[in-house]
mmCIF file of C-alpha atoms in Angstrom:
data_model
loop_
_atom_site.group_PDB
_atom_site.id
_atom_site.type_symbol
_atom_site.label_atom_id
_atom_site.label_comp_id
_atom_site.label_asym_id
_atom_site.label_seq_id
_atom_site.Cartn_x
_atom_site.Cartn_y
_atom_site.Cartn_z
ATOM 1 C CA MET S 466 -0.043 -0.050 0.587
ATOM 2 C CA ASP S 467 1.318 3.501 -0.941
ATOM 3 C CA VAL S 468 2.246 5.710 1.712
ATOM 4 C CA VAL S 469 3.238 8.690 -0.008
ATOM 5 C CA GLY S 470 1.407 9.808 -3.403
ATOM 6 C CA CYS S 471 4.265 11.721 -5.640
ATOM 7 C CA ALA S 472 2.379 13.803 -8.182
ATOM 8 C CA GLY S 473 3.671 16.038 -10.488
ATOM 9 C CA ILE S 474 6.347 16.469 -13.678
ATOM 10 C CA LEU S 475 7.567 13.340 -15.111
ATOM 11 C CA VAL S 476 11.053 13.972 -17.397
ATOM 12 C CA ALA S 477 13.454 11.856 -19.163
ATOM 13 C CA ASP S 478 16.899 13.960 -17.819
ATOM 14 C CA THR S 479 19.834 13.622 -20.347
ATOM 15 C CA ILE S 480 22.998 14.610 -18.337
ATOM 16 C CA CYS S 481 25.711 16.630 -20.579
ATOM 17 C CA GLY S 482 28.491 16.473 -18.406
ATOM 18 C CA PRO S 483 30.165 17.834 -16.283
ATOM 19 C CA MET S 484 32.572 19.563 -19.113
ATOM 20 C CA ASP S 485 35.247 22.535 -18.147
ATOM 21 C CA SER S 486 33.610 25.178 -20.912
ATOM 22 C CA LEU S 487 30.810 24.763 -23.347
ATOM 23 C CA PRO S 488 32.009 24.184 -27.131
ATOM 24 C CA GLU S 489 32.583 27.447 -29.109
ATOM 25 C CA GLU S 490 30.695 27.908 -32.531
ATOM 26 C CA GLY S 491 31.774 24.874 -35.111
ATOM 27 C CA GLN S 492 33.845 23.122 -32.345
ATOM 28 C CA LEU S 493 32.802 19.447 -31.333
ATOM 29 C CA LEU S 494 33.639 18.359 -27.409
ATOM 30 C CA ALA S 495 33.936 14.738 -26.538
ATOM 31 C CA ILE S 496 32.111 13.589 -23.141
ATOM 32 C CA ASP S 497 32.523 10.101 -21.633
ATOM 33 C CA ALA S 498 28.409 9.649 -21.679
ATOM 34 C CA LEU S 499 25.062 11.408 -22.442
ATOM 35 C CA PRO S 500 23.080 9.289 -19.738
ATOM 36 C CA THR S 501 19.278 9.890 -19.584
ATOM 37 C CA THR S 502 17.575 8.741 -16.163
ATOM 38 C CA ALA S 503 14.094 9.545 -14.813
ATOM 39 C CA GLY S 504 13.619 13.440 -13.674
ATOM 40 C CA GLY S 505 11.047 15.794 -12.674
ATOM 41 C CA CYS S 506 9.869 16.501 -9.047
ATOM 42 C CA GLY S 507 7.397 13.470 -8.995
ATOM 43 C CA ALA S 508 9.829 11.003 -10.074
ATOM 44 C CA ASN S 509 12.542 12.059 -8.125
ATOM 45 C CA VAL S 510 10.826 12.357 -4.848
ATOM 46 C CA ALA S 511 9.349 8.959 -5.502
ATOM 47 C CA ILE S 512 12.879 7.388 -6.224
ATOM 48 C CA ASN S 513 14.618 8.750 -3.396
ATOM 49 C CA LEU S 514 11.868 7.676 -0.997
ATOM 50 C CA GLY S 515 12.261 4.783 -2.199
ATOM 51 C CA LYS S 516 15.757 4.611 -1.122
ATOM 52 C CA GLN S 517 14.651 5.295 2.498
ATOM 53 C CA GLY S 518 12.285 2.464 2.559
ATOM 54 C CA ILE S 519 9.301 4.277 1.912
ATOM 55 C CA ALA S 520 6.329 2.846 -0.637
ATOM 56 C CA SER S 521 5.110 5.742 -2.644
ATOM 57 C CA GLY S 522 3.037 5.894 -5.517
ATOM 58 C CA VAL S 523 3.334 8.202 -8.674
ATOM 59 C CA ALA S 524 0.989 10.190 -10.795
ATOM 60 C CA GLY S 525 1.659 12.159 -13.689
ATOM 61 C CA ARG S 526 1.757 11.821 -17.350
ATOM 62 C CA LEU S 527 4.123 10.337 -19.896
ATOM 63 C CA GLY S 528 3.976 9.805 -23.733
ATOM 64 C CA ARG S 529 4.158 6.415 -25.620
ATOM 65 C CA ASP S 530 7.575 6.401 -26.541
ATOM 66 C CA PRO S 531 10.928 4.841 -25.631
ATOM 67 C CA SER S 532 11.609 8.145 -23.186
ATOM 68 C CA ALA S 533 8.585 6.820 -21.092
ATOM 69 C CA GLN S 534 10.134 3.250 -20.594
ATOM 70 C CA VAL S 535 13.308 5.129 -19.291
ATOM 71 C CA VAL S 536 11.363 6.698 -16.629
ATOM 72 C CA LEU S 537 8.896 3.598 -15.715
ATOM 73 C CA ASN S 538 11.865 1.400 -15.601
ATOM 74 C CA GLU S 539 13.785 3.478 -13.098
ATOM 75 C CA LEU S 540 10.519 4.208 -10.909
ATOM 76 C CA ARG S 541 9.818 0.523 -10.552
ATOM 77 C CA ARG S 542 13.295 -0.571 -9.532
ATOM 78 C CA ALA S 543 12.923 1.923 -6.924
ATOM 79 C CA GLY S 544 9.854 0.362 -5.910
ATOM 80 C CA ALA S 545 7.501 2.951 -6.961
ATOM 81 C CA ASP S 546 3.912 2.057 -7.835
ATOM 82 C CA THR S 547 3.547 3.448 -11.540
ATOM 83 C CA GLU S 548 -0.552 2.353 -11.800
ATOM 84 C CA ARG S 549 -1.667 5.970 -11.912
ATOM 85 C CA ILE S 550 0.174 7.403 -14.556
ATOM 86 C CA THR S 551 -1.317 8.281 -17.746
ATOM 87 C CA TYR S 552 -0.358 8.266 -21.048
ATOM 88 C CA SER S 553 -0.659 10.678 -23.712
ATOM 89 C CA ASP S 554 -1.496 9.860 -27.471
ATOM 90 C CA THR S 555 -0.530 13.309 -28.845
ATOM 91 C CA GLN S 556 2.490 14.557 -26.638
ATOM 92 C CA PRO S 557 5.903 13.247 -26.143
ATOM 93 C CA THR S 558 7.418 12.366 -22.899
ATOM 94 C CA SER S 559 8.748 15.884 -21.235
ATOM 95 C CA GLN S 560 12.603 15.504 -22.043
ATOM 96 C CA THR S 561 15.254 18.296 -20.820
ATOM 97 C CA ILE S 562 18.916 18.064 -21.180
ATOM 98 C CA ILE S 563 21.089 19.293 -18.338
ATOM 99 C CA LEU S 564 24.344 21.132 -19.558
ATOM 100 C CA LEU S 565 26.840 21.148 -16.483
ATOM 101 C CA VAL S 566 29.785 23.537 -16.856
ATOM 102 C CA ARG S 567 32.231 23.325 -13.820
ATOM 103 C CA GLY S 568 32.020 26.358 -11.763
ATOM 104 C CA GLN S 569 28.714 27.455 -12.992
ATOM 105 C CA ASP S 570 25.034 27.135 -12.417
ATOM 106 C CA ARG S 571 23.328 24.486 -14.356
ATOM 107 C CA ARG S 572 21.340 25.197 -17.909
ATOM 108 C CA PHE S 573 18.394 23.769 -19.098
ATOM 109 C CA ILE S 574 16.865 22.882 -22.089
ATOM 110 C CA HIS S 575 13.428 21.688 -21.477
ATOM 111 C CA VAL S 576 10.433 19.917 -23.667
ATOM 112 C CA PHE S 577 7.282 20.279 -21.878
ATOM 113 C CA GLY S 578 5.602 17.222 -23.382
ATOM 114 C CA ALA S 579 2.707 15.119 -21.767
ATOM 115 C CA ASN S 580 3.110 17.242 -18.803
ATOM 116 C CA LYS S 581 1.226 20.287 -20.226
ATOM 117 C CA GLU S 582 -1.789 17.535 -20.032
ATOM 118 C CA PHE S 583 -1.445 16.317 -16.746
ATOM 119 C CA ALA S 584 -4.696 17.479 -14.762
ATOM 120 C CA VAL S 585 -6.111 17.454 -11.263
ATOM 121 C CA SER S 586 -8.354 14.860 -12.637
ATOM 122 C CA HIS S 587 -5.727 12.632 -13.213
ATOM 123 C CA ILE S 588 -5.155 12.198 -9.653
ATOM 124 C CA ASP S 589 -7.691 9.710 -8.092
ATOM 125 C CA ARG S 590 -9.192 10.407 -4.858
ATOM 126 C CA ASP S 591 -9.881 7.164 -3.816
ATOM 127 C CA TRP S 592 -6.059 6.416 -3.895
ATOM 128 C CA VAL S 593 -5.295 9.739 -2.318
ATOM 129 C CA ALA S 594 -7.483 9.138 0.984
ATOM 130 C CA GLY S 595 -5.853 6.132 1.926
ATOM 131 C CA LEU S 596 -1.877 7.992 1.816
ATOM 132 C CA LYS S 597 -0.360 9.683 4.679
ATOM 133 C CA VAL S 598 1.383 12.463 2.509
ATOM 134 C CA LEU S 599 0.818 13.690 -0.591
ATOM 135 C CA TYR S 600 3.033 15.773 -2.716
ATOM 136 C CA LEU S 601 2.747 17.748 -5.640
ATOM 137 C CA GLY S 602 6.043 19.247 -7.303
ATOM 138 C CA GLY S 603 6.295 21.217 -10.429
ATOM 139 C CA LEU S 604 3.431 23.595 -10.216
ATOM 140 C CA PHE S 605 3.594 26.418 -12.546
ATOM 141 C CA VAL S 606 4.644 24.163 -15.330
ATOM 142 C CA LEU S 607 1.690 22.113 -15.156
ATOM 143 C CA PRO S 608 -0.563 24.488 -17.268
ATOM 144 C CA ALA S 609 -3.497 21.939 -16.892
ATOM 145 C CA ILE S 610 -3.506 22.096 -13.338
ATOM 146 C CA LEU S 611 -6.191 24.778 -12.353
ATOM 147 C CA MET S 612 -5.696 26.485 -8.974
ATOM 148 C CA ASP S 613 -9.514 26.225 -7.961
ATOM 149 C CA GLU S 614 -9.509 22.174 -8.469
ATOM 150 C CA LEU S 615 -6.014 21.809 -6.767
ATOM 151 C CA ALA S 616 -7.443 23.934 -3.598
ATOM 152 C CA ASP S 617 -10.157 21.641 -3.555
ATOM 153 C CA LEU S 618 -8.178 18.655 -4.166
ATOM 154 C CA PHE S 619 -5.822 20.149 -1.086
ATOM 155 C CA ALA S 620 -9.016 20.580 0.935
ATOM 156 C CA PHE S 621 -10.025 16.851 0.526
ATOM 157 C CA CYS S 622 -6.552 15.945 1.910
ATOM 158 C CA ARG S 623 -7.185 17.504 4.754
ATOM 159 C CA SER S 624 -10.536 16.412 5.588
ATOM 160 C CA GLN S 625 -9.048 13.150 5.588
ATOM 161 C CA GLY S 626 -5.838 13.363 7.452
ATOM 162 C CA VAL S 627 -3.668 13.341 4.468
ATOM 163 C CA VAL S 628 -0.404 15.868 5.155
ATOM 164 C CA THR S 629 0.163 18.220 1.734
ATOM 165 C CA MET S 630 3.567 19.350 0.331
ATOM 166 C CA LEU S 631 3.787 21.320 -2.386
ATOM 167 C CA ASP S 632 6.802 22.567 -4.622
ATOM 168 C CA VAL S 633 6.938 24.540 -7.973
ATOM 169 C CA VAL S 634 8.871 25.318 -10.953
ATOM 170 C CA ILE S 635 9.139 28.863 -12.260
ATOM 171 C CA PRO S 636 9.248 29.374 -15.832
ATOM 172 C CA LEU S 637 11.590 32.080 -17.348
ATOM 173 C CA HIS S 638 9.841 35.397 -16.905
ATOM 174 C CA GLN S 639 7.352 34.604 -14.796
ATOM 175 C CA THR S 640 6.785 36.673 -11.798
ATOM 176 C CA GLY S 641 4.224 37.289 -9.105
ATOM 177 C CA MET S 642 1.865 34.990 -7.076
ATOM 178 C CA ASN S 643 -0.445 34.153 -9.915
ATOM 179 C CA ASP S 644 -3.113 32.585 -7.806
ATOM 180 C CA LEU S 645 -0.994 30.908 -5.521
ATOM 181 C CA ASP S 646 -2.746 32.356 -2.521
ATOM 182 C CA LYS S 647 -5.577 29.969 -3.680
ATOM 183 C CA ILE S 648 -3.892 26.897 -2.808
ATOM 184 C CA LEU S 649 -1.854 27.835 0.291
ATOM 185 C CA PRO S 650 -4.620 27.846 3.110
ATOM 186 C CA HIS S 651 -4.970 24.208 2.161
ATOM 187 C CA VAL S 652 -1.037 23.611 2.443
ATOM 188 C CA ASP S 653 0.852 21.978 5.222
ATOM 189 C CA TYR S 654 4.118 22.044 4.081
ATOM 190 C CA PHE S 655 5.034 24.549 1.092
ATOM 191 C CA VAL S 656 8.920 24.055 0.195
ATOM 192 C CA PRO S 657 10.388 26.550 -2.523
ATOM 193 C CA ASN S 658 13.517 27.753 -3.019
ATOM 194 C CA ASP S 659 14.620 31.439 -2.174
ATOM 195 C CA ASP S 660 14.814 32.105 -6.080
ATOM 196 C CA GLU S 661 11.408 30.931 -6.613
ATOM 197 C CA ALA S 662 10.078 32.717 -3.482
ATOM 198 C CA ARG S 663 11.945 35.928 -4.934
ATOM 199 C CA LEU S 664 10.128 35.919 -7.635
ATOM 200 C CA LEU S 665 6.489 34.508 -6.262
ATOM 201 C CA THR S 666 6.757 37.769 -3.502
ATOM 202 C CA GLY S 667 9.337 40.278 -5.287
ATOM 203 C CA THR S 668 11.243 40.352 -2.246
ATOM 204 C CA SER S 669 14.953 38.904 -1.836
ATOM 205 C CA ASP S 670 14.559 38.494 2.004
ATOM 206 C CA PRO S 671 13.853 34.960 2.945
ATOM 207 C CA LEU S 672 12.174 35.671 6.089
ATOM 208 C CA ALA S 673 9.591 38.269 4.364
ATOM 209 C CA GLN S 674 9.208 35.640 1.851
ATOM 210 C CA ALA S 675 8.363 32.744 4.117
ATOM 211 C CA ARG S 676 5.927 35.550 6.237
ATOM 212 C CA THR S 677 4.317 36.218 2.784
ATOM 213 C CA PHE S 678 3.567 32.696 2.328
ATOM 214 C CA GLN S 679 2.473 32.220 6.025
ATOM 215 C CA ALA S 680 0.157 34.935 5.471
ATOM 216 C CA CYS S 681 -1.460 33.404 2.381
ATOM 217 C CA GLY S 682 -2.282 30.478 4.668
ATOM 218 C CA ALA S 683 0.527 27.863 4.013
ATOM 219 C CA GLY S 684 1.073 25.707 7.529
ATOM 220 C CA THR S 685 4.475 25.241 7.182
ATOM 221 C CA VAL S 686 6.889 26.991 5.024
ATOM 222 C CA ILE S 687 10.725 26.068 4.228
ATOM 223 C CA ILE S 688 12.981 28.199 2.081
ATOM 224 C CA THR S 689 15.574 26.595 0.621
ATOM 225 C CA ARG S 690 19.011 28.713 0.278
ATOM 226 C CA GLY S 691 21.537 26.139 -1.463
ATOM 227 C CA LYS S 692 24.719 26.444 -0.059
ATOM 228 C CA HIS S 693 23.710 29.086 2.412
ATOM 229 C CA GLY S 694 20.774 26.460 4.374
ATOM 230 C CA LEU S 695 17.524 27.208 4.718
ATOM 231 C CA LEU S 696 14.576 28.821 6.604
ATOM 232 C CA ALA S 697 11.586 27.464 8.506
ATOM 233 C CA LEU S 698 8.565 29.130 9.393
ATOM 234 C CA ARG S 699 5.640 27.524 11.439
ATOM 235 C CA GLY S 700 3.207 29.868 13.323
ATOM 236 C CA ASP S 701 5.914 31.910 15.874
ATOM 237 C CA ASP S 702 8.455 29.357 15.594
ATOM 238 C CA LEU S 703 11.648 29.868 13.083
ATOM 239 C CA TRP S 704 14.741 27.644 12.626
ATOM 240 C CA ARG S 705 17.329 28.724 10.635
ATOM 241 C CA ALA S 706 20.088 25.832 9.219
ATOM 242 C CA ASP S 707 23.225 26.130 7.775
ATOM 243 C CA ALA S 708 24.161 23.422 4.652
ATOM 244 C CA PHE S 709 25.953 20.469 4.727
ATOM 245 C CA GLN S 710 29.693 21.369 2.763
ATOM 246 C CA VAL S 711 30.101 18.640 0.197
ATOM 247 C CA GLU S 712 31.951 18.558 -3.354
ATOM 248 C CA ALA S 713 29.156 18.902 -5.148
ATOM 249 C CA VAL S 714 29.363 17.576 -8.689
ATOM 250 C CA ASP S 715 25.993 18.608 -9.832
ATOM 251 C CA PRO S 716 23.195 20.408 -8.189
ATOM 252 C CA SER S 717 20.248 19.040 -9.929
ATOM 253 C CA GLY S 718 17.998 17.442 -7.958
ATOM 254 C CA GLY S 719 18.794 18.893 -4.969
ATOM 255 C CA GLY S 720 15.807 20.555 -3.675
ATOM 256 C CA ASP S 721 13.438 17.108 -4.849
ATOM 257 C CA ALA S 722 15.781 15.195 -2.462
ATOM 258 C CA PHE S 723 15.559 17.549 0.393
ATOM 259 C CA SER S 724 11.876 17.402 -0.233
ATOM 260 C CA ALA S 725 12.008 13.924 0.286
ATOM 261 C CA GLY S 726 13.993 13.993 3.522
ATOM 262 C CA ILE S 727 11.218 16.318 5.119
ATOM 263 C CA ILE S 728 8.495 13.628 3.800
ATOM 264 C CA THR S 729 10.509 10.912 5.390
ATOM 265 C CA GLY S 730 10.417 12.725 8.659
ATOM 266 C CA ILE S 731 6.657 13.395 8.283
ATOM 267 C CA VAL S 732 6.011 9.259 7.791
ATOM 268 C CA ARG S 733 8.263 8.585 10.869
ATOM 269 C CA GLY S 734 6.879 11.352 13.013
ATOM 270 C CA TRP S 735 10.108 13.459 13.609
ATOM 271 C CA ASP S 736 10.220 16.947 14.962
ATOM 272 C CA MET S 737 11.385 19.628 12.997
ATOM 273 C CA PRO S 738 15.307 20.020 14.064
ATOM 274 C CA GLN S 739 15.549 16.041 12.991
ATOM 275 C CA MET S 740 13.636 16.710 9.801
ATOM 276 C CA LEU S 741 15.224 19.917 8.316
ATOM 277 C CA THR S 742 18.699 17.705 9.450
ATOM 278 C CA TYR S 743 17.226 14.639 7.340
ATOM 279 C CA GLY S 744 16.267 17.291 4.391
ATOM 280 C CA GLY S 745 20.000 18.637 4.330
ATOM 281 C CA VAL S 746 21.494 15.254 4.312
ATOM 282 C CA LEU S 747 19.393 14.112 1.512
ATOM 283 C CA GLY S 748 19.717 17.395 -0.370
ATOM 284 C CA ALA S 749 23.220 17.634 -0.227
ATOM 285 C CA SER S 750 23.816 14.073 -1.113
ATOM 286 C CA ALA S 751 21.847 14.663 -4.495
ATOM 287 C CA THR S 752 24.880 16.832 -5.676
ATOM 288 C CA LEU S 753 27.385 14.272 -5.334
ATOM 289 C CA ALA S 754 27.227 13.057 -8.675
ATOM 290 C CA PRO S 755 25.559 13.710 -12.077
ATOM 291 C CA GLY S 756 21.959 13.084 -12.393
ATOM 292 C CA THR S 757 18.946 14.059 -10.105
ATOM 293 C CA THR S 758 18.836 11.088 -7.750
ATOM 294 C CA THR S 759 21.899 8.663 -8.375
ATOM 295 C CA GLY S 760 24.131 10.284 -5.675
ATOM 296 C CA VAL S 761 21.156 10.368 -3.120
ATOM 297 C CA PHE S 762 22.003 8.444 0.225
ATOM 298 C CA THR S 763 19.789 5.680 1.523
ATOM 299 C CA THR S 764 18.830 5.572 5.032
ATOM 300 C CA ALA S 765 21.723 3.622 5.947
ATOM 301 C CA GLU S 766 24.392 5.800 4.147
ATOM 302 C CA ALA S 767 22.464 8.878 5.831
ATOM 303 C CA GLU S 768 23.072 7.440 9.243
ATOM 304 C CA THR S 769 26.520 7.050 8.529
ATOM 305 C CA PHE S 770 26.983 10.624 7.195
ATOM 306 C CA LEU S 771 25.454 12.038 10.253
ATOM 307 C CA GLN S 772 27.633 10.084 12.423
ATOM 308 C CA THR S 773 30.614 12.520 11.509
ATOM 309 C CA HIS S 774 28.827 15.620 10.267
ATOM 310 C CA ARG S 775 26.154 17.982 12.237
ATOM 311 C CA LEU S 776 24.037 20.629 11.083
ATOM 312 C CA ASN S 777 23.814 23.740 12.782
ATOM 313 C CA ILE S 778 20.010 24.755 13.667
ATOM 314 C CA SER S 779 19.225 27.598 15.655
ATOM 315 C CA HIS S 780 15.565 28.240 16.772
ATOM 316 C CA GLU S 781 13.621 31.668 18.070
ATOM 317 C CA THR S 782 10.325 32.992 18.124
ATOM 318 C CA VAL S 783 9.005 35.471 15.804
ATOM 319 C CA SER S 784 6.029 37.607 16.255
#
């Protein structure tokens, strides 16, 4: 039986790099491999939960093509239930080329594909009612997800005692809340990164960002800040945490791994510092290898890492 539902974007990621620089016009740059793996928020979180021994099911949309098989095979190897994935007869499976240049942030070339068709109606409420947590990732790059319908689904989750977590992906040139305030009153955990939060709120201060989302009704707001750590706000309780320092190879998937760590804490009944620590461990581990899930620790690996690494977390009461 699925404990966690992972809904949202499903993508076949092709990893290009890492390389020292992009080739100039007309040049050919030889690299060792161009692996294609499962990616996208919904797939990444499900695969990472499988590494923690947590049963999950995936709701999303794929094309009927070889790229879909790549995604399905990887999900199934991770133990994820794929029965609630639907298929498009008109759109290909979503794809992303991730360009990795050493010393630079990632570059993405993306095909939206079948994700354009994924709608709230594709998420089975009978399935949802039996979950402990419903995660939805990729809001704002899922154009068929209508805000009123998603708010209604999350309200249903609350009526059934299902914890909700929401993550977003902000497309180029989008700014403002875009009716996010309709959904947040029904969201238990909202987990944007600071760049996404800045585009949504118009402010670069993480606490001001969190307060804005809290004022819209979000239960717990966690703003991830990459190498600068994170900030979490719940009611009047504010936590700040550093980031684990590791030799990052590819930061792709770090946010999704962090979300999987928080969900692990929810399922296991942990307090906030323990959840933030575990989220930080999984998020850091995601950067250790190319790809979005390859480097993510299992529970045993995370426990071993924590024997020699400590995360500094502070707590204060704010009004």
